[in-house]
Structure formats: C-alpha cells, structure tokens
Coordinates of C-alpha atoms in Angstrom, one line a residue:
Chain A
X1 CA 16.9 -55.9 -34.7
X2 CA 16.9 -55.9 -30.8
X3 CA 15.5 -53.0 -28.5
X4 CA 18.7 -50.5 -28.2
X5 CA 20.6 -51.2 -25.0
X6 CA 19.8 -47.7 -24.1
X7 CA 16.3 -48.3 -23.9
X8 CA 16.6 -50.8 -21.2
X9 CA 18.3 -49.1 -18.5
X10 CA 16.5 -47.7 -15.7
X11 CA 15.5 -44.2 -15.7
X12 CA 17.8 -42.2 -13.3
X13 CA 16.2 -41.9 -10.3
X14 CA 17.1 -38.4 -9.6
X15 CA 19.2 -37.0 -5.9
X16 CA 17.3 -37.5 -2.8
X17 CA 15.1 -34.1 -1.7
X18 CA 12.8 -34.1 1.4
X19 CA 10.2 -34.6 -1.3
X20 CA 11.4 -38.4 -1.5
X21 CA 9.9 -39.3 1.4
X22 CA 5.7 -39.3 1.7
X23 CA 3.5 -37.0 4.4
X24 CA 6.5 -33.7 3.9
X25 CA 4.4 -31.3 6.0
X26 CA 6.5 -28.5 5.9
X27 CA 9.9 -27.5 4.5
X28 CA 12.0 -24.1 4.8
X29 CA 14.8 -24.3 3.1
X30 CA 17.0 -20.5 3.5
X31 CA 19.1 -21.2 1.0
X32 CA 16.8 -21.0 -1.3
X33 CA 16.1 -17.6 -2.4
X34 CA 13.3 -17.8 -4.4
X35 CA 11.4 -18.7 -0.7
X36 CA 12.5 -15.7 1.0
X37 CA 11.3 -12.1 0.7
X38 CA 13.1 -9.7 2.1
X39 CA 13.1 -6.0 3.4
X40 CA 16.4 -5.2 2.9
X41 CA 18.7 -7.6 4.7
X42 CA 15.4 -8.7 7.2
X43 CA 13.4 -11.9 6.1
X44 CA 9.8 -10.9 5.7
X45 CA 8.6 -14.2 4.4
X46 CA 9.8 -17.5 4.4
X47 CA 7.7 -19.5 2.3
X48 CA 7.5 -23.2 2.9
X49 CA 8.7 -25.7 -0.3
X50 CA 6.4 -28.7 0.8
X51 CA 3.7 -27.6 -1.6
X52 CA 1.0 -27.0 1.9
X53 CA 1.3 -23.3 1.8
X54 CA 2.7 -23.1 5.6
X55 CA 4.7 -19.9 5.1
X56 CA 6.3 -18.2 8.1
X57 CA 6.3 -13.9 8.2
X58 CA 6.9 -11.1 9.8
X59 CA 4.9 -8.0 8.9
X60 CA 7.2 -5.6 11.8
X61 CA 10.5 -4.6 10.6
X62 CA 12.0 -4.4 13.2
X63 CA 11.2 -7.2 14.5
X64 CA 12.0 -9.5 11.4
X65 CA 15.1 -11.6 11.8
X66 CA 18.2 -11.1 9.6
X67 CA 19.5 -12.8 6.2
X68 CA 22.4 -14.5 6.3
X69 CA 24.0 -15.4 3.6
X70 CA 26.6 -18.2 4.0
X71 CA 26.2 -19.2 8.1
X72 CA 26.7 -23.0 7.3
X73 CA 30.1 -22.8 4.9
X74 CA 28.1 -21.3 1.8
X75 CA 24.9 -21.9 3.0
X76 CA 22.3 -19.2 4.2
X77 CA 20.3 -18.8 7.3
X78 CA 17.5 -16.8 8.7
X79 CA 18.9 -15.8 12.0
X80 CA 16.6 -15.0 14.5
X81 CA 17.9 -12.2 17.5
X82 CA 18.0 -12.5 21.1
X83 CA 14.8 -10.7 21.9
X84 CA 11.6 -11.9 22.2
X85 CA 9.8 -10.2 19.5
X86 CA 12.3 -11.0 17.0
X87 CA 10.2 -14.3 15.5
X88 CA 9.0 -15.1 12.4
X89 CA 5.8 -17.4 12.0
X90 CA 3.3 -19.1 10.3
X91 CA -0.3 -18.7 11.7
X92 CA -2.9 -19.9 9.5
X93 CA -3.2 -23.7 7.7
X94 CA -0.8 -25.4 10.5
X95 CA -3.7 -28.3 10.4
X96 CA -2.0 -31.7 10.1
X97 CA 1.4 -30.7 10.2
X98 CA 1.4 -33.3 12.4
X99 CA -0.9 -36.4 13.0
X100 CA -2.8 -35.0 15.7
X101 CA -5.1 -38.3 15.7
X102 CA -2.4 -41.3 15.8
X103 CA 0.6 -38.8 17.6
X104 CA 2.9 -38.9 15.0
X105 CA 5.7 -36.1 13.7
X106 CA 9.4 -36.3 12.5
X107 CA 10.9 -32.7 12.5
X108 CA 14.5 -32.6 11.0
X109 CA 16.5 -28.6 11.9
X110 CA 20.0 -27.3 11.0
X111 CA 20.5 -24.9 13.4
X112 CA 23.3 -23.0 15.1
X113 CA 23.0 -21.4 18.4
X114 CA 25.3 -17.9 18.3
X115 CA 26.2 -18.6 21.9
X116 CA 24.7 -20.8 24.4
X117 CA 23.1 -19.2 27.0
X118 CA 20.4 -19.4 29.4
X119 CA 16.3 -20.1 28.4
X120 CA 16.8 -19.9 24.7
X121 CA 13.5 -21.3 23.0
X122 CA 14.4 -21.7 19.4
X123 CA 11.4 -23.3 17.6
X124 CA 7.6 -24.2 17.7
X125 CA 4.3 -23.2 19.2
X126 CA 4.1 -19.4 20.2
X127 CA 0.7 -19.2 21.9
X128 CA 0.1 -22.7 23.4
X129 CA 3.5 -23.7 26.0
X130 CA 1.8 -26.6 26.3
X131 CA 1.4 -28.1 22.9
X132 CA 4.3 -28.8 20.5
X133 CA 7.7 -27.3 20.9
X134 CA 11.5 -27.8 20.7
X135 CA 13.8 -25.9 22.5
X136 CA 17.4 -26.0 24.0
X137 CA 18.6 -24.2 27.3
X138 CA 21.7 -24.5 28.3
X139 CA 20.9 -23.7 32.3
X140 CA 21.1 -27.7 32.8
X141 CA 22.9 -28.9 29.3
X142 CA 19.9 -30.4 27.7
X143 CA 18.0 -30.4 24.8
X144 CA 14.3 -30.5 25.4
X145 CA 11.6 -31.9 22.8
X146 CA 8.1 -31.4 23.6
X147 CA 6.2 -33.7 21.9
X148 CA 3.1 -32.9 22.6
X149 CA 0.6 -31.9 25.7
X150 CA 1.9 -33.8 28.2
X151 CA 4.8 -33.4 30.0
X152 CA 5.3 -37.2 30.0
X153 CA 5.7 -36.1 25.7
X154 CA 8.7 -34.2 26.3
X155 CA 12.6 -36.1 25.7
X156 CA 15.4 -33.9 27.6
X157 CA 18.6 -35.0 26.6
X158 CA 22.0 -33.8 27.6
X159 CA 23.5 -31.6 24.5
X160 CA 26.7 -30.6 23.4
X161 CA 27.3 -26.4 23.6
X162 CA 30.0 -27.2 21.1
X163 CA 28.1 -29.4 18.7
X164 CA 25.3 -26.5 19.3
X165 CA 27.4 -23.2 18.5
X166 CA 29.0 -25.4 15.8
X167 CA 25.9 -25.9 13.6
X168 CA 24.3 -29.3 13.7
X169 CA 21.3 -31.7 12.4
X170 CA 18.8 -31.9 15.2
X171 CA 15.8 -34.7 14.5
X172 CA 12.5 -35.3 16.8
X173 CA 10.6 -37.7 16.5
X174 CA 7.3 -38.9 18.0
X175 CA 5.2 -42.2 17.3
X176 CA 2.6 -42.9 19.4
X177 CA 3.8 -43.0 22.8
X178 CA 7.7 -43.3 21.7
X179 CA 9.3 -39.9 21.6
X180 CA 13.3 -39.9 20.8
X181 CA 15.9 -37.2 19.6
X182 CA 19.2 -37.2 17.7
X183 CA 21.5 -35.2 17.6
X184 CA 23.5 -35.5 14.2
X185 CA 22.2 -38.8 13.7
X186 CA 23.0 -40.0 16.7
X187 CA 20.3 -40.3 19.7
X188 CA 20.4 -39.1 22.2
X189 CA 19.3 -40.1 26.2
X190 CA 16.1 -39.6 27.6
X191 CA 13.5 -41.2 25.0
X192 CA 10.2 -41.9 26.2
X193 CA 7.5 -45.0 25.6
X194 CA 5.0 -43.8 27.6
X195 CA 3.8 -40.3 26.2
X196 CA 0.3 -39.5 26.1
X197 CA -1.6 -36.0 25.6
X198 CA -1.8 -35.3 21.7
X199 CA 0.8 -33.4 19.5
X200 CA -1.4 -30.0 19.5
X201 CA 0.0 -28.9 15.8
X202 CA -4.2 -28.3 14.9
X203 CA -5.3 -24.8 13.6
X204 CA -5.1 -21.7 16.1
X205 CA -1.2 -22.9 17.0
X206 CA 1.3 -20.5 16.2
X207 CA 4.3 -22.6 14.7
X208 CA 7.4 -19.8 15.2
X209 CA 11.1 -19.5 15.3
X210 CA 12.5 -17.4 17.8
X211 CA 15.8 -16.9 19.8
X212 CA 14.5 -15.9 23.4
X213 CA 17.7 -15.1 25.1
X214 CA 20.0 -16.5 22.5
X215 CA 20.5 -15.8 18.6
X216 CA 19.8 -19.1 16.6
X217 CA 20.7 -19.5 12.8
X218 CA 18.2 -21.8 10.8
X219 CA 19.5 -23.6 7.5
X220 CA 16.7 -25.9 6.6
X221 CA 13.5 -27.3 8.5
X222 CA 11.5 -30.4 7.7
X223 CA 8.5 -31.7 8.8
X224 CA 6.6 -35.0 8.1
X225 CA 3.4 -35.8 9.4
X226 CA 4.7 -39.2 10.1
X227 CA 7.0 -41.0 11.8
X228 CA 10.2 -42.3 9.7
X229 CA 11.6 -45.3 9.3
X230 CA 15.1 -45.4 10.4
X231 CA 16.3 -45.6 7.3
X232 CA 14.0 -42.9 5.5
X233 CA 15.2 -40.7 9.0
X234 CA 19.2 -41.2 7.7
X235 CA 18.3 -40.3 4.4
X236 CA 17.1 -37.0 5.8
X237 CA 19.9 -36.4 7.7
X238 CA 22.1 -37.5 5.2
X239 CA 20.9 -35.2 2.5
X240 CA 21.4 -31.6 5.4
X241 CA 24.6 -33.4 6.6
X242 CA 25.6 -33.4 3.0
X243 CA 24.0 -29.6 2.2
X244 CA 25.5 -28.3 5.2
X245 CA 29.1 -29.9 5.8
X246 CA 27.8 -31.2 9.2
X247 CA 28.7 -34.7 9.7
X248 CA 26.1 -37.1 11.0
X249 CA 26.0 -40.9 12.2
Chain B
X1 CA 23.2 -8.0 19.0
X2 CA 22.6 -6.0 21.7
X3 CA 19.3 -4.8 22.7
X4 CA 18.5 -0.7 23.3
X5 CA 15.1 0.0 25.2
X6 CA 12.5 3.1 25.1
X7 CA 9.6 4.6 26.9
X8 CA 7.4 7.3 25.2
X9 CA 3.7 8.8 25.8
X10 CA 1.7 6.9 23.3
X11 CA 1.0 9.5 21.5
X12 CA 4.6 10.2 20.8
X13 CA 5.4 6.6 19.7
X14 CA 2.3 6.6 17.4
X15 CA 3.5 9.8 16.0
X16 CA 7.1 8.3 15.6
X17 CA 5.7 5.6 14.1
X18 CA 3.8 7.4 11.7
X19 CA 6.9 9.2 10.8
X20 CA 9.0 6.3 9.9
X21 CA 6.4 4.3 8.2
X22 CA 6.0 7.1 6.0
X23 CA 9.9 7.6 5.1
X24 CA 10.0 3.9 4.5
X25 CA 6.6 3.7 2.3
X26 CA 5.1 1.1 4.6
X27 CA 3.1 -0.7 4.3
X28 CA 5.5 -1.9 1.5
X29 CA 3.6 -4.9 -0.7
X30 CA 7.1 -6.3 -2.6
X31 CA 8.6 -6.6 0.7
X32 CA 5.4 -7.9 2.7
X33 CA 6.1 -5.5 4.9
X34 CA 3.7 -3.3 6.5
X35 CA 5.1 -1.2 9.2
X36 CA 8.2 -0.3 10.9
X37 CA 7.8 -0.9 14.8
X38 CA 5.6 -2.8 16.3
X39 CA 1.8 -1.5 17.2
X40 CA 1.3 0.4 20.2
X41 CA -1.5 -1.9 21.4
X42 CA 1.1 -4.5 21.4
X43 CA 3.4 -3.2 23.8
X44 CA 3.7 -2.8 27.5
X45 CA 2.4 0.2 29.4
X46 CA 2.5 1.9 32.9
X47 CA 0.1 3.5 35.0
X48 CA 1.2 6.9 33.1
X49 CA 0.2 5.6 29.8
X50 CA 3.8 5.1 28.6
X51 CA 4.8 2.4 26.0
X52 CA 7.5 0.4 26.8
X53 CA 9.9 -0.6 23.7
X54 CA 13.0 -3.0 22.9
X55 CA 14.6 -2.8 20.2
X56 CA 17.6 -4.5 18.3
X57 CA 20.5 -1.9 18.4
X58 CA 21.4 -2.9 14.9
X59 CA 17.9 -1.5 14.1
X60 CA 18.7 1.8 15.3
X61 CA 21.5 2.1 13.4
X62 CA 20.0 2.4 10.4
X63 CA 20.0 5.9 9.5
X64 CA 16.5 7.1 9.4
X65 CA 16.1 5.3 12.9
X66 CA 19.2 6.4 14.1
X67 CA 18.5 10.0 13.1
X68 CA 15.0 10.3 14.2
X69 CA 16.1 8.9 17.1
X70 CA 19.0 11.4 18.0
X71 CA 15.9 13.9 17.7
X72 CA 14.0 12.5 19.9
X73 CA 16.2 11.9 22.8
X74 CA 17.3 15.0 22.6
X75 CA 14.0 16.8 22.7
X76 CA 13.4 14.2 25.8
X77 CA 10.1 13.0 23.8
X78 CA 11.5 9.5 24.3
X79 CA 13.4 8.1 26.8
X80 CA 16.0 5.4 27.2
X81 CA 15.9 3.4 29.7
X82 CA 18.2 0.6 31.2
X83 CA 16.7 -3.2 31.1
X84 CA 15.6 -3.8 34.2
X85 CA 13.1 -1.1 34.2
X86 CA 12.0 -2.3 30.7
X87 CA 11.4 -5.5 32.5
X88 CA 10.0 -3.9 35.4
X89 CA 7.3 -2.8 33.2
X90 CA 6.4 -6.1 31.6
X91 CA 3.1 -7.9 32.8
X92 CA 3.7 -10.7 35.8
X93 CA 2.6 -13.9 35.2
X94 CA -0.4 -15.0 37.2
X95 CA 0.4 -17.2 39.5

C-alpha cells in the first residue's frame, strides 16, 4: 500500500509575523496585552516580543502615556501626550539593535499623529540628538529620518498631514550609505547614497517614544538589525497594513 | 490634553509627593510603578529654590490629585502658573 496522500503535502507554513523575517531587533506590538503593564489606564511597561528583552517603561505616573484601546479600528495604542516628559523608554540592552559596524537598520511604525503641529519628535534616541532618530514636524511638511550621526544620514521627505492624523505605516531604512523612507509602502523623496557617520543604536542610547508638541498613537514597532529586501520590507508592511486597516503600496 | 503648570518650595513638592505616593502605595511592584510625580532633582528650579512642574491636566483630574490639589492652591502652598513662565524657568541652551 502507498504512503497516504496526507502524508505528502507540505506542512502549512503558518501566517507571516515579524518573526518570519531574520535579525527582528525589537518588536512592540500594543495590541497585545500580555506586553503591557499597566497602572490603571497609563502603560508602565511595554515589553518587547522579539525575544532581546528591549522593553520600554515608565516608572513616573504621571508621566506614563495612556492605553488606548481600539485607536487603529479595533486595534490598541500607547498614546504618548504632548509634553515632554510624557515618554516611555527602553534604557538598558539597546546594543545591536542596529548594525552599528556595516550601518544597517529597517524600522517599520504604525503611528497616528493626534494633530499635526509644530516640532513633534515622535520616536528614537532621548539623550544623543545626534545619533538615531525619527521624527515628523509639520513646520515645513516633512518627515525626517535620521539615520545615523551625520546629518548627510538623515532623509527628509515631504509628508502627508492627512495620511499622518489618519494613521499610517511608516518604514526607514538604512544600508550602508543608502538611507530611504516610505510612507505606506510607498517612498518617498529625499533618499540619500551618500551617508556616512554610524547608526549610534550602541549601549548608553536611550531608544524613546515621545510626543514633544504633539500626541502620537503607536500600534506596532519593528526593528531589524538589517536591511530588507524589497520584498521581505512588503511583507512587513503588508502584515500592519493588514492588522491595522491602513492600506499600503 | 491640555497641560496645567506648578511652582512649589521643594520642600512642599517633596512633601506632596510623599503624600500621594503614599495614598497610591507607590512604589507599586504589579504595576512597575514606583512613584507618582516625577523627582524633585529632576525638575527645574529658580533662584528661590522653587520647582517648576507640568503636568497633564487629565492627571489632575484624578481624584486624589485633583483633591490634594484644591488644598494646596488654596492654602497658596503651590502655585499655578501660566506657560510662559513655566518656560521662563527652563534651562537655555548653551550656545
């Protein structure tokens, strides 16, 4: 008798999570609750899912940012406030959450912005302006990725208000001396071939979320330690444009 | 949110501090949190040793916040103050 038919298929490969793709460095996902610790309706802790033990907090209370539990359709958020000690951060074992050595990082946010106003610095390093950062200020329209040391690191890219009050998928990525973002899978102007100065995520770099002048909602971020292929970077987006009900390129 | 800002003698926002953390049982260890506002070596100070504090409004809405603080405004142990001389009090950059 012949091997049963069953027997011969393919194992399911199972859905697509950040874990899919090699070198995850980080991943805080809100909707998860079994990541979060909270004080009430304020997120004390938001633990990170990528199995490197990069979890954010905030010890202050009132400083912590709020829960919120469906920002994006069903799905929650921490929600950082407009004030500059409302942040929540990680502080200890940020070593190689990016590759410091060949200047490589893919960082994939869902984000809203509560209203688009002036200065707002909505994610990265705290204590070192000069090292790695992402933020978007709507004074000029732009979006501004700071890749690294250098100023020659940083893409700024004209940005939608709508697409950022909206919710979107925001994706940086840096390879060497190429630096580009997208916006929902799309990219956007202003990428650079020529970066130098190094990516700065190495120990003693506060990685943080905070709202400056404006309130920011965060669904999910993801970090690789690595730069994506294009088609490992749709995948990504793919997966939060699915999770989120954003649609992306 | 809106944002609500303070100045107190340190000694009276270390005692308000005290006071809250205790009503709240901070430092909490199931909610990783350890205390209410944030250390008064952390914030900005004048020449008169005053702290200088901002604070989500939604914050002091909560009721022991809300009613401590309706005590001590009223007492004039702290005082609320607009923005601009919360800024006023904040450290310039060097140049």
């Amino acid at each position: 008798m012949g091997m049963s038919p069953k027997l011969l298929r393919p194992r399911a490969s199972g859905s697509f999570t950040p874990k899919s793709i090699s070198g995850l460095s980080a991943w805080w996902d809100a909707s998860d609750t079994t990541t979060i610790t909270l004080n009430s309706t304020t997120v004390a802790e938001w633990r990170d899912k990528s199995g490197n033990s990069r979890h954010m907090a905030q010890a202050t209370a009132a400083n912590q940012p709020s829960y919120v539990s469906s920002e994006f359709g069903t799905q929650a958020a921490v929600r950082v406030a407009a004030l500059a000690t409302n942040r929540i951060n990680s502080s200890s074992n940020m070593s190689t959450l990016g590759n410091d050595t060949s200047q490589q990082i893919t960082l994939f946010v869902v984000l809203k912005g509560l209203s688009a106003t002036t200065n707002a610095k909505n994610i990265g390093e705290v204590d070192n302006p000069t090292g790695f950062g992402w933020y978007c200020r709507f004074t000029d329209g732009n979006s501004y990725f700071d890749a690294g040391s250098s100023a020659t690191a940083r893409v700024q890219s004209a940005f939608s208000q709508s697409a950022y009050t909206s919710g979107c998928v925001l994706t940086g990525m840096r390879s060497g001396g190429q630096v580009d973002q997208w916006l929902n899978g799309t990219l956007l102007s202003g990428s650079r071939s020529n970066a130098t100065g190094s990516l700065q995520t190495d120990p003693g770099h506060n990685f943080s979320l905070r709202g400056g002048s404006a309130a920011v909602s965060f669904g999910e971020i993801i970090i690789y330690n690595r730069s994506l292929a294009s088609s490992d970077r749709q995948s990504v987006e793919r997966y939060l444009s699915k999770k989120y009900g954003i649609a992306v390129a | 949110m809106s944002v609500r800002y303070f100045r107190a003698s340190v000694a009276m926002y270390q005692s308000i501090c005290r006071q809250i953390d205790a009503a709240y049982e901070y430092p909490n260890a199931a909610t990783k949190t350890e205390r209410a506002l944030p250390a008064a070596d952390t914030l900005p100070t004048d020449s008169s040793g005053r702290v200088y504090l901002e604070v989500l409004s939604d914050y002091c809405q909560y009721n022991l916040p809300s009613e401590l603080l309706r005590q001590f405004l009223a007492s004039g142990a702290v005082e609320e103050i607009s923005e601009a001389i919360y800024t006023a009090s904040l450290p310039k950059p060097t140049p």
